[in-house]
Amino acid sequence: MPTEAVSREGAHCMSDDVPLPTDDEPIIATAHRHDTYPIHVTRTLPAALDRLLETTEGARLAIITDERVDQFHGAALRAQLDERGIRYIQHALPPGERSKSTGCALELWDWLAGSQISRDDYVLNFGGGVICDLGGWVASAFMRDLHYVNLSTTLLGQVDGAMGGKVAVNHPVAKNLIGAFHQPSAVVHNVGFLETLDPRHLSAGMAECVKKAIIASPPYWHFINEHAEQLVEGDLDALEELVRAAAKIKSVLVERDPYERDLRRPLNFGHTIAHPLETVAGYQDLLHGEAVAFGMLVETRIAAARGVLAEPLVDPLVELLIRLRLPDCHDRLPIDTCIEPVLQAIAPVRRIRGGSTNIVLPKKLGVVFIVHDVQNTETACALSACGMPHTAAMANE
Ligand SMILES: NC(=O)c1ccc[n+]([C@@H]2O[C@H](COP(=O)([O-])OP(=O)(O)OC[C@H]3O[C@@H](n4cnc5c(N)ncnc54)[C@H](O)[C@@H]3O)[C@@H](O)[C@H]2O)c1
């Protein structure tokens, strides 16, 4: 163990005596990592900041946000920080998925490099899943790993995107292609922010809750079914319960497998279809949650066609998606596409995964299989069962 002493002048003297490895040591050393961080759920901005500042204390904050979030909540955040004597700088990007790009990451690095931000400071991601993914990745590379905290403002961010440390930007070839695992120092959800979120984005966030319910929590499925109408109407009590439960489920799943070696993979349910669909849409017009809703249905139909479903799930899922105002078929997607481009966009994902496409297939609530052998013909059949046409059919119209 190193020893440390402080001289009268305040200089730190560190002394150490690390032994050389012996010839018979099979592993030279074990590198330890500490990734523990708190997740808080609050109802107001002052309460959220109380929790956040427990982690960042008096450090300077580099706030990354988008122009829409800034318009609704930026002035209140800055007023609260001024009141508490916290120093900050801020950069706002255009809202939406298109900002989750290498171009915006470069813009942010230039901004940080020209600022007074140091390794003792924190990036504060103030926005939805896009800002948390982008800002987390920017922080992971800046000064070789700057601390960051997430103060998420969308339902999707609060129930999923802000937690788990998967940070990335999109690439025209594939969604989230360039990124890292870089855990935040703290995550704070203020459910009060959801009052200004528009209904379409509120619904989109619920897709990630339905996903968690199917893969890991029958009680959560029942909760969502019992409160679907209150949730889409934006009832804050129901939303707070939804967010608290999602935080718990996600942290349990992530804790088992923080770097997605295996056990965390059920969280990808719906995403093997959703991500290629978003790539086909050019990362615009289609919301991530809408793509996940449709993707879950396609993957559940694949499970049904293979005969792996141990209880009926397709109809209950369709019914719930309709009540949550999420796409339950091709005609309710906000983009018009067909089967072949989606299959083509799955190909790079297969390459990234070393030649096989992992698909999470539900067996029943709380039980999933991860399979690697789903054929394009099966995916095409399931897409078709969801009303998606073939390219030839589109051409003949
Ligand atoms: N890292 C992960 O584990 C993970 C998990 C799930 C999703 N994601 C990512 O999250 C992203 C989607 O996140 P999203 O749906 O939050 O999108 P988003 O961040 O683009 O936010 C959606 C829209 O809502 C606006 N907005 C945000 N907060 C608001 C508020 N309180 N009031 C009014 N408007 C507000 C934003 O300006 C934006 O226009 C995707 O890129 C997805 O890949 C990441």
GROMACS .gro file of C-alpha atoms and ligand atoms in nm:
model
  441
    1MET     CA    1   0.000   0.000   0.000
    2PRO     CA    2   0.134   0.345  -0.080
    3THR     CA    3   0.186   0.584   0.207
    4GLU     CA    4   0.115   0.952   0.181
    5ALA     CA    5   0.249   1.244   0.379
    6VAL     CA    6   0.192   1.616   0.346
    7SER     CA    7   0.485   1.852   0.398
    8ARG     CA    8   0.455   2.176   0.594
    9GLU     CA    9   0.435   2.362   0.262
   10GLY     CA   10   0.136   2.149   0.161
   11ALA     CA   11   0.324   1.929  -0.095
   12HIS     CA   12   0.208   1.566  -0.107
   13CYS     CA   13   0.482   1.306  -0.074
   14MET     CA   14   0.381   0.959  -0.197
   15SER     CA   15   0.605   0.663  -0.124
   16ASP     CA   16   0.555   0.315  -0.263
   17ASP     CA   17   0.737  -0.017  -0.296
   18VAL     CA   18   0.565  -0.229  -0.563
   19PRO     CA   19   0.728  -0.577  -0.585
   20LEU     CA   20   0.822  -0.730  -0.920
   21PRO     CA   21   0.607  -1.020  -1.044
   22THR     CA   22   0.736  -1.366  -0.958
   23ASP     CA   23   0.803  -1.615  -1.240
   24ASP     CA   24   0.507  -1.837  -1.148
   25GLU     CA   25   0.237  -1.563  -1.140
   26PRO     CA   26  -0.010  -1.660  -1.417
   27ILE     CA   27  -0.189  -1.323  -1.399
   28ILE     CA   28   0.032  -1.022  -1.345
   29ALA     CA   29  -0.238  -0.808  -1.187
   30THR     CA   30  -0.613  -0.766  -1.161
   31ALA     CA   31  -0.738  -0.425  -1.268
   32HIS     CA   32  -1.026  -0.315  -1.043
   33ARG     CA   33  -1.300  -0.085  -1.163
   34HIS     CA   34  -1.550   0.105  -0.954
   35ASP     CA   35  -1.873   0.176  -1.135
   36THR     CA   36  -2.118   0.223  -0.852
   37TYR     CA   37  -2.339   0.529  -0.884
   38PRO     CA   38  -2.668   0.646  -0.734
   39ILE     CA   39  -2.995   0.679  -0.926
   40HIS     CA   40  -3.249   0.920  -0.775
   41VAL     CA   41  -3.609   0.990  -0.872
   42THR     CA   42  -3.748   1.331  -0.771
   43ARG     CA   43  -4.056   1.543  -0.851
   44THR     CA   44  -3.908   1.896  -0.865
   45LEU     CA   45  -3.601   2.068  -1.004
   46PRO     CA   46  -3.472   2.192  -0.663
   47ALA     CA   47  -3.498   1.839  -0.521
   48ALA     CA   48  -3.321   1.701  -0.829
   49LEU     CA   49  -3.037   1.951  -0.789
   50ASP     CA   50  -3.002   1.869  -0.418
   51ARG     CA   51  -2.939   1.506  -0.518
   52LEU     CA   52  -2.713   1.592  -0.810
   53LEU     CA   53  -2.492   1.826  -0.610
   54GLU     CA   54  -2.433   1.553  -0.352
   55THR     CA   55  -2.213   1.404  -0.625
   56THR     CA   56  -2.071   1.707  -0.806
   57GLU     CA   57  -2.042   1.922  -0.490
   58GLY     CA   58  -1.877   2.254  -0.583
   59ALA     CA   59  -1.731   2.137  -0.917
   60ARG     CA   60  -1.788   2.334  -1.235
   61LEU     CA   61  -2.051   2.191  -1.471
   62ALA     CA   62  -2.034   2.172  -1.850
   63ILE     CA   63  -2.404   2.153  -1.935
   64ILE     CA   64  -2.486   1.976  -2.261
   65THR     CA   65  -2.846   2.019  -2.366
   66ASP     CA   66  -3.070   2.068  -2.669
   67GLU     CA   67  -3.242   2.388  -2.775
   68ARG     CA   68  -3.590   2.260  -2.695
   69VAL     CA   69  -3.503   2.147  -2.342
   70ASP     CA   70  -3.321   2.475  -2.293
   71GLN     CA   71  -3.632   2.666  -2.404
   72PHE     CA   72  -3.853   2.486  -2.150
   73HIS     CA   73  -3.623   2.432  -1.854
   74GLY     CA   74  -3.284   2.598  -1.914
   75ALA     CA   75  -3.357   2.929  -1.739
   76ALA     CA   76  -3.490   2.751  -1.427
   77LEU     CA   77  -3.184   2.525  -1.412
   78ARG     CA   78  -2.942   2.817  -1.446
   79ALA     CA   79  -3.132   3.022  -1.186
   80GLN     CA   80  -3.107   2.732  -0.940
   81LEU     CA   81  -2.734   2.687  -1.007
   82ASP     CA   82  -2.673   3.063  -0.965
   83GLU     CA   83  -2.861   3.057  -0.636
   84ARG     CA   84  -2.635   2.778  -0.512
   85GLY     CA   85  -2.315   2.942  -0.636
   86ILE     CA   86  -2.235   2.664  -0.884
   87ARG     CA   87  -2.023   2.769  -1.184
   88TYR     CA   88  -2.124   2.633  -1.523
   89ILE     CA   89  -2.094   2.670  -1.897
   90GLN     CA   90  -2.359   2.551  -2.142
   91HIS     CA   91  -2.386   2.433  -2.501
   92ALA     CA   92  -2.721   2.363  -2.669
   93LEU     CA   93  -2.756   2.149  -2.983
   94PRO     CA   94  -3.051   2.118  -3.221
   95PRO     CA   95  -3.311   1.878  -3.077
   96GLY     CA   96  -3.358   1.526  -3.212
   97GLU     CA   97  -3.179   1.207  -3.310
   98ARG     CA   98  -2.977   1.377  -3.587
   99SER     CA   99  -2.767   1.546  -3.318
  100LYS     CA  100  -2.642   1.206  -3.200
  101SER     CA  101  -2.363   1.231  -3.456
  102THR     CA  102  -1.984   1.246  -3.483
  103GLY     CA  103  -2.024   1.605  -3.609
  104CYS     CA  104  -2.198   1.717  -3.289
  105ALA     CA  105  -1.946   1.526  -3.079
  106LEU     CA  106  -1.662   1.718  -3.249
  107GLU     CA  107  -1.847   2.044  -3.190
  108LEU     CA  108  -1.872   1.959  -2.820
  109TRP     CA  109  -1.504   1.862  -2.791
  110ASP     CA  110  -1.405   2.193  -2.953
  111TRP     CA  111  -1.626   2.376  -2.706
  112LEU     CA  112  -1.485   2.188  -2.405
  113ALA     CA  113  -1.127   2.229  -2.528
  114GLY     CA  114  -1.175   2.606  -2.549
  115SER     CA  115  -1.324   2.623  -2.198
  116GLN     CA  116  -1.176   2.622  -1.848
  117ILE     CA  117  -1.320   2.274  -1.773
  118SER     CA  118  -1.069   2.049  -1.594
  119ARG     CA  119  -1.058   1.686  -1.484
  120ASP     CA  120  -1.218   1.778  -1.151
  121ASP     CA  121  -1.529   1.908  -1.327
  122TYR     CA  122  -1.837   1.728  -1.459
  123VAL     CA  123  -2.034   1.714  -1.780
  124LEU     CA  124  -2.403   1.752  -1.697
  125ASN     CA  125  -2.621   1.592  -1.962
  126PHE     CA  126  -2.948   1.783  -1.947
  127GLY     CA  127  -3.191   1.633  -2.197
  128GLY     CA  128  -3.336   1.310  -2.329
  129GLY     CA  129  -3.172   0.989  -2.443
  130VAL     CA  130  -2.998   1.167  -2.730
  131ILE     CA  131  -2.816   1.413  -2.504
  132CYS     CA  132  -2.730   1.143  -2.248
  133ASP     CA  133  -2.585   0.910  -2.515
  134LEU     CA  134  -2.396   1.187  -2.695
  135GLY     CA  135  -2.276   1.373  -2.384
  136GLY     CA  136  -2.171   1.049  -2.214
  137TRP     CA  137  -1.961   0.950  -2.513
  138VAL     CA  138  -1.808   1.298  -2.542
  139ALA     CA  139  -1.719   1.281  -2.171
  140SER     CA  140  -1.572   0.930  -2.210
  141ALA     CA  141  -1.314   1.054  -2.459
  142PHE     CA  142  -1.248   1.409  -2.340
  143MET     CA  143  -0.931   1.424  -2.126
  144ARG     CA  144  -0.944   1.043  -2.132
  145ASP     CA  145  -1.259   1.012  -1.922
  146LEU     CA  146  -1.429   1.315  -1.773
  147HIS     CA  147  -1.692   1.251  -1.505
  148TYR     CA  148  -2.050   1.302  -1.612
  149VAL     CA  149  -2.394   1.307  -1.455
  150ASN     CA  150  -2.733   1.267  -1.623
  151LEU     CA  151  -3.033   1.485  -1.547
  152SER     CA  152  -3.277   1.336  -1.792
  153THR     CA  153  -3.581   1.525  -1.914
  154THR     CA  154  -3.770   1.267  -2.125
  155LEU     CA  155  -3.956   0.957  -2.016
  156LEU     CA  156  -3.736   0.746  -2.241
  157GLY     CA  157  -3.425   0.886  -2.075
  158GLN     CA  158  -3.568   0.836  -1.727
  159VAL     CA  159  -3.680   0.477  -1.778
  160ASP     CA  160  -3.380   0.364  -1.981
  161GLY     CA  161  -3.138   0.585  -2.173
  162ALA     CA  162  -2.984   0.775  -1.881
  163MET     CA  163  -2.884   0.460  -1.692
  164GLY     CA  164  -2.643   0.179  -1.773
  165GLY     CA  165  -2.343   0.362  -1.918
  166LYS     CA  166  -2.391   0.266  -2.284
  167VAL     CA  167  -2.294   0.585  -2.465
  168ALA     CA  168  -2.272   0.632  -2.841
  169VAL     CA  169  -2.343   0.826  -3.155
  170ASN     CA  170  -2.507   0.699  -3.473
  171HIS     CA  171  -2.341   0.632  -3.807
  172PRO     CA  172  -2.514   0.611  -4.148
  173VAL     CA  173  -2.422   0.238  -4.153
  174ALA     CA  174  -2.568   0.148  -3.812
  175LYS     CA  175  -2.726   0.298  -3.504
  176ASN     CA  176  -2.495   0.353  -3.202
  177LEU     CA  177  -2.201   0.223  -3.408
  178ILE     CA  178  -1.945   0.450  -3.241
  179GLY     CA  179  -1.947   0.452  -2.864
  180ALA     CA  180  -1.827   0.312  -2.536
  181PHE     CA  181  -1.926   0.183  -2.196
  182HIS     CA  182  -1.872   0.476  -1.962
  183GLN     CA  183  -2.075   0.485  -1.643
  184PRO     CA  184  -2.213   0.813  -1.508
  185SER     CA  185  -2.121   0.937  -1.160
  186ALA     CA  186  -2.487   0.991  -1.074
  187VAL     CA  187  -2.826   0.984  -1.244
  188VAL     CA  188  -3.117   1.201  -1.134
  189HIS     CA  189  -3.465   1.180  -1.281
  190ASN     CA  190  -3.702   1.470  -1.220
  191VAL     CA  191  -4.047   1.344  -1.315
  192GLY     CA  192  -4.171   1.705  -1.305
  193PHE     CA  193  -3.990   1.769  -1.638
  194LEU     CA  194  -4.237   1.534  -1.808
  195GLU     CA  195  -4.516   1.794  -1.776
  196THR     CA  196  -4.380   1.974  -2.082
  197LEU     CA  197  -4.304   1.661  -2.287
  198ASP     CA  198  -4.539   1.618  -2.582
  199PRO     CA  199  -4.768   1.311  -2.589
  200ARG     CA  200  -4.583   1.142  -2.875
  201HIS     CA  201  -4.253   1.142  -2.684
  202LEU     CA  202  -4.433   1.034  -2.367
  203SER     CA  203  -4.569   0.729  -2.551
  204ALA     CA  204  -4.229   0.658  -2.704
  205GLY     CA  205  -4.079   0.633  -2.355
  206MET     CA  206  -4.338   0.373  -2.259
  207ALA     CA  207  -4.208   0.132  -2.524
  208GLU     CA  208  -3.891   0.083  -2.317
  209CYS     CA  209  -4.112   0.011  -2.011
  210VAL     CA  210  -4.312  -0.252  -2.198
  211LYS     CA  211  -3.979  -0.406  -2.300
  212LYS     CA  212  -3.864  -0.431  -1.939
  213ALA     CA  213  -4.199  -0.575  -1.837
  214ILE     CA  214  -4.183  -0.851  -2.098
  215ILE     CA  215  -3.821  -0.949  -2.042
  216ALA     CA  216  -3.796  -0.923  -1.666
  217SER     CA  217  -4.102  -0.827  -1.466
  218PRO     CA  218  -4.458  -0.963  -1.489
  219PRO     CA  219  -4.566  -0.726  -1.204
  220TYR     CA  220  -4.445  -0.431  -1.415
  221TRP     CA  221  -4.651  -0.562  -1.710
  222HIS     CA  222  -4.960  -0.568  -1.486
  223PHE     CA  223  -4.886  -0.219  -1.353
  224ILE     CA  224  -4.859  -0.077  -1.705
  225ASN     CA  225  -5.180  -0.252  -1.813
  226GLU     CA  226  -5.365  -0.121  -1.508
  227HIS     CA  227  -5.245   0.238  -1.555
  228ALA     CA  228  -5.212   0.271  -1.934
  229GLU     CA  229  -5.468   0.552  -1.968
  230GLN     CA  230  -5.330   0.752  -1.672
  231LEU     CA  231  -4.980   0.715  -1.814
  232VAL     CA  232  -5.064   0.845  -2.161
  233GLU     CA  233  -5.257   1.131  -2.002
  234GLY     CA  234  -4.937   1.229  -1.818
  235ASP     CA  235  -5.053   1.156  -1.462
  236LEU     CA  236  -4.740   1.238  -1.261
  237ASP     CA  237  -4.812   0.993  -0.978
  238ALA     CA  238  -4.842   0.704  -1.222
  239LEU     CA  239  -4.538   0.824  -1.416
  240GLU     CA  240  -4.329   0.848  -1.100
  241GLU     CA  241  -4.411   0.488  -1.014
  242LEU     CA  242  -4.330   0.386  -1.370
  243VAL     CA  243  -3.990   0.562  -1.358
  244ARG     CA  244  -3.897   0.426  -1.013
  245ALA     CA  245  -3.974   0.069  -1.116
  246ALA     CA  246  -3.787   0.105  -1.447
  247ALA     CA  247  -3.479   0.236  -1.264
  248LYS     CA  248  -3.488  -0.065  -1.035
  249ILE     CA  249  -3.535  -0.321  -1.314
  250LYS     CA  250  -3.268  -0.168  -1.536
  251SER     CA  251  -3.012  -0.144  -1.258
  252VAL     CA  252  -3.070  -0.508  -1.157
  253LEU     CA  253  -3.017  -0.623  -1.518
  254VAL     CA  254  -2.716  -0.400  -1.577
  255GLU     CA  255  -2.549  -0.491  -1.249
  256ARG     CA  256  -2.535  -0.855  -1.354
  257ASP     CA  257  -2.350  -0.768  -1.672
  258PRO     CA  258  -2.234  -0.404  -1.693
  259TYR     CA  259  -2.036  -0.457  -2.016
  260GLU     CA  260  -2.298  -0.666  -2.196
  261ARG     CA  261  -2.106  -0.991  -2.214
  262ASP     CA  262  -2.430  -1.187  -2.194
  263LEU     CA  263  -2.682  -1.140  -1.914
  264ARG     CA  264  -2.772  -0.785  -2.007
  265ARG     CA  265  -2.872  -0.884  -2.357
  266PRO     CA  266  -3.245  -0.927  -2.288
  267LEU     CA  267  -3.249  -0.546  -2.274
  268ASN     CA  268  -3.201  -0.561  -2.650
  269PHE     CA  269  -3.549  -0.710  -2.696
  270GLY     CA  270  -3.710  -0.530  -2.991
  271HIS     CA  271  -3.386  -0.357  -3.085
  272THR     CA  272  -3.259  -0.603  -3.349
  273ILE     CA  273  -3.543  -0.472  -3.565
  274ALA     CA  274  -3.569  -0.122  -3.415
  275HIS     CA  275  -3.212  -0.011  -3.484
  276PRO     CA  276  -3.209  -0.110  -3.855
  277LEU     CA  277  -3.549   0.056  -3.892
  278GLU     CA  278  -3.406   0.380  -3.750
  279THR     CA  279  -3.107   0.352  -3.986
  280VAL     CA  280  -3.346   0.309  -4.281
  281ALA     CA  281  -3.538   0.618  -4.161
  282GLY     CA  282  -3.212   0.819  -4.168
  283TYR     CA  283  -3.245   0.889  -3.791
  284GLN     CA  284  -3.539   1.122  -3.844
  285ASP     CA  285  -3.918   1.113  -3.839
  286LEU     CA  286  -3.925   0.782  -3.650
  287LEU     CA  287  -3.875   0.803  -3.270
  288HIS     CA  288  -3.657   0.542  -3.100
  289GLY     CA  289  -3.945   0.428  -2.877
  290GLU     CA  290  -4.175   0.390  -3.178
  291ALA     CA  291  -3.913   0.174  -3.349
  292VAL     CA  292  -3.875  -0.035  -3.031
  293ALA     CA  293  -4.253  -0.086  -3.006
  294PHE     CA  294  -4.271  -0.212  -3.362
  295GLY     CA  295  -3.951  -0.417  -3.317
  296MET     CA  296  -4.091  -0.593  -3.009
  297LEU     CA  297  -4.399  -0.690  -3.203
  298VAL     CA  298  -4.195  -0.825  -3.495
  299GLU     CA  299  -3.972  -1.026  -3.261
  300THR     CA  300  -4.274  -1.159  -3.069
  301ARG     CA  301  -4.426  -1.269  -3.400
  302ILE     CA  302  -4.101  -1.452  -3.483
  303ALA     CA  303  -4.130  -1.629  -3.144
  304ALA     CA  304  -4.493  -1.716  -3.217
  305ALA     CA  305  -4.409  -1.853  -3.563
  306ARG     CA  306  -4.131  -2.069  -3.412
  307GLY     CA  307  -4.374  -2.202  -3.153
  308VAL     CA  308  -4.163  -2.086  -2.859
  309LEU     CA  309  -4.436  -1.878  -2.692
  310ALA     CA  310  -4.559  -2.056  -2.380
  311GLU     CA  311  -4.852  -1.816  -2.341
  312PRO     CA  312  -5.033  -1.586  -2.585
  313LEU     CA  313  -4.836  -1.264  -2.615
  314VAL     CA  314  -4.892  -1.122  -2.963
  315ASP     CA  315  -5.251  -1.005  -2.905
  316PRO     CA  316  -5.193  -0.870  -2.551
  317LEU     CA  317  -4.891  -0.678  -2.685
  318VAL     CA  318  -5.087  -0.534  -2.979
  319GLU     CA  319  -5.365  -0.433  -2.742
  320LEU     CA  320  -5.125  -0.263  -2.499
  321LEU     CA  321  -4.936  -0.081  -2.776
  322ILE     CA  322  -5.266   0.059  -2.904
  323ARG     CA  323  -5.363   0.180  -2.555
  324LEU     CA  324  -5.019   0.341  -2.516
  325ARG     CA  325  -5.058   0.508  -2.860
  326LEU     CA  326  -4.760   0.323  -3.004
  327PRO     CA  327  -4.729   0.171  -3.352
  328ASP     CA  328  -4.877  -0.179  -3.358
  329CYS     CA  329  -4.843  -0.224  -3.736
  330HIS     CA  330  -4.664  -0.078  -4.040
  331ASP     CA  331  -4.948   0.165  -4.117
  332ARG     CA  332  -4.909   0.329  -3.777
  333LEU     CA  333  -4.534   0.385  -3.822
  334PRO     CA  334  -4.456   0.750  -3.902
  335ILE     CA  335  -4.232   0.637  -4.192
  336ASP     CA  336  -4.317   0.437  -4.499
  337THR     CA  337  -4.070   0.159  -4.566
  338CYS     CA  338  -4.065  -0.197  -4.689
  339ILE     CA  339  -3.912  -0.528  -4.595
  340GLU     CA  340  -3.600  -0.543  -4.813
  341PRO     CA  341  -3.427  -0.222  -4.692
  342VAL     CA  342  -3.488  -0.331  -4.332
  343LEU     CA  343  -3.326  -0.671  -4.401
  344GLN     CA  344  -3.034  -0.495  -4.570
  345ALA     CA  345  -2.987  -0.270  -4.267
  346ILE     CA  346  -2.972  -0.577  -4.040
  347ALA     CA  347  -2.667  -0.708  -4.233
  348PRO     CA  348  -2.409  -0.467  -4.078
  349VAL     CA  349  -2.548  -0.553  -3.732
  350ARG     CA  350  -2.478  -0.919  -3.807
  351ARG     CA  351  -2.121  -0.833  -3.907
  352ILE     CA  352  -2.069  -0.633  -3.585
  353ARG     CA  353  -2.193  -0.933  -3.387
  354GLY     CA  354  -1.936  -1.160  -3.551
  355GLY     CA  355  -2.161  -1.315  -3.816
  356SER     CA  356  -2.477  -1.389  -3.622
  357THR     CA  357  -2.778  -1.177  -3.538
  358ASN     CA  358  -2.885  -1.201  -3.176
  359ILE     CA  359  -3.258  -1.182  -3.142
  360VAL     CA  360  -3.430  -1.183  -2.807
  361LEU     CA  361  -3.744  -1.394  -2.831
  362PRO     CA  362  -3.996  -1.393  -2.548
  363LYS     CA  363  -4.123  -1.725  -2.416
  364LYS     CA  364  -4.362  -1.577  -2.161
  365LEU     CA  365  -4.363  -1.272  -1.935
  366GLY     CA  366  -4.024  -1.262  -1.760
  367VAL     CA  367  -3.866  -1.540  -1.970
  368VAL     CA  368  -3.674  -1.487  -2.293
  369PHE     CA  369  -3.447  -1.683  -2.526
  370ILE     CA  370  -3.154  -1.527  -2.706
  371VAL     CA  371  -3.117  -1.698  -3.043
  372HIS     CA  372  -2.860  -1.652  -3.316
  373ASP     CA  373  -3.011  -1.843  -3.604
  374VAL     CA  374  -3.308  -1.635  -3.717
  375GLN     CA  375  -3.322  -1.646  -4.096
  376ASN     CA  376  -3.412  -1.351  -4.319
  377THR     CA  377  -3.720  -1.543  -4.436
  378GLU     CA  378  -3.852  -1.562  -4.079
  379THR     CA  379  -3.790  -1.191  -4.021
  380ALA     CA  380  -3.956  -1.110  -4.356
  381CYS     CA  381  -4.264  -1.316  -4.259
  382ALA     CA  382  -4.293  -1.137  -3.924
  383LEU     CA  383  -4.248  -0.794  -4.085
  384SER     CA  384  -4.514  -0.889  -4.338
  385ALA     CA  385  -4.749  -1.005  -4.060
  386CYS     CA  386  -4.709  -0.652  -3.916
  387GLY     CA  387  -4.827  -0.514  -4.250
  388MET     CA  388  -4.491  -0.415  -4.402
  389PRO     CA  389  -4.492  -0.458  -4.781
  390HIS     CA  390  -4.216  -0.604  -5.000
  391THR     CA  391  -4.025  -0.361  -5.226
  392ALA     CA  392  -4.178  -0.524  -5.534
  393ALA     CA  393  -4.529  -0.463  -5.400
  394MET     CA  394  -4.443  -0.097  -5.341
  395ALA     CA  395  -4.301  -0.069  -5.693
  396ASN     CA  396  -4.619  -0.218  -5.843
  397GLU     CA  397  -4.849   0.023  -5.665
  398LIG     N1  398  -2.784   0.428  -2.373
  398LIG     C1  399  -2.889   0.353  -2.359
  398LIG     O1  400  -2.886   0.253  -2.286
  398LIG     C2  401  -3.015   0.389  -2.431
  398LIG     C3  402  -3.134   0.321  -2.402
  398LIG     C4  403  -3.249   0.359  -2.468
  398LIG     C5  404  -3.245   0.461  -2.562
  398LIG     N2  405  -3.128   0.525  -2.589
  398LIG     C6  406  -3.122   0.631  -2.690
  398LIG     O2  407  -3.207   0.738  -2.652
  398LIG     C7  408  -3.238   0.814  -2.770
  398LIG     C8  409  -3.383   0.857  -2.768
  398LIG     O3  410  -3.405   0.936  -2.654
  398LIG     P1  411  -3.535   1.031  -2.640
  398LIG     O4  412  -3.653   0.962  -2.690
  398LIG     O5  413  -3.531   1.086  -2.504
  398LIG     O6  414  -3.506   1.144  -2.750
  398LIG     P2  415  -3.452   1.293  -2.741
  398LIG     O7  416  -3.340   1.306  -2.648
  398LIG     O8  417  -3.430   1.336  -2.882
  398LIG     O9  418  -3.576   1.375  -2.683
  398LIG     C9  419  -3.696   1.377  -2.755
  398LIG    C10  420  -3.747   1.518  -2.781
  398LIG    O10  421  -3.803   1.569  -2.662
  398LIG    C11  422  -3.755   1.702  -2.638
  398LIG     N3  423  -3.756   1.717  -2.492
  398LIG    C12  424  -3.673   1.659  -2.404
  398LIG     N4  425  -3.714   1.683  -2.279
  398LIG    C13  426  -3.825   1.759  -2.288
  398LIG    C14  427  -3.913   1.816  -2.192
  398LIG     N5  428  -3.900   1.793  -2.061
  398LIG     N6  429  -4.016   1.892  -2.237
  398LIG    C15  430  -4.034   1.911  -2.370
  398LIG     N7  431  -3.955   1.859  -2.465
  398LIG    C16  432  -3.851   1.783  -2.423
  398LIG    C17  433  -3.618   1.704  -2.700
  398LIG    O11  434  -3.580   1.835  -2.731
  398LIG    C18  435  -3.642   1.619  -2.825
  398LIG    O12  436  -3.698   1.700  -2.926
  398LIG    C19  437  -3.206   0.724  -2.888
  398LIG    O13  438  -3.093   0.773  -2.954
  398LIG    C20  439  -3.175   0.590  -2.824
  398LIG    O14  440  -3.082   0.517  -2.899
  398LIG    C21  441  -3.015   0.490  -2.524
   0.00000   0.00000   0.00000
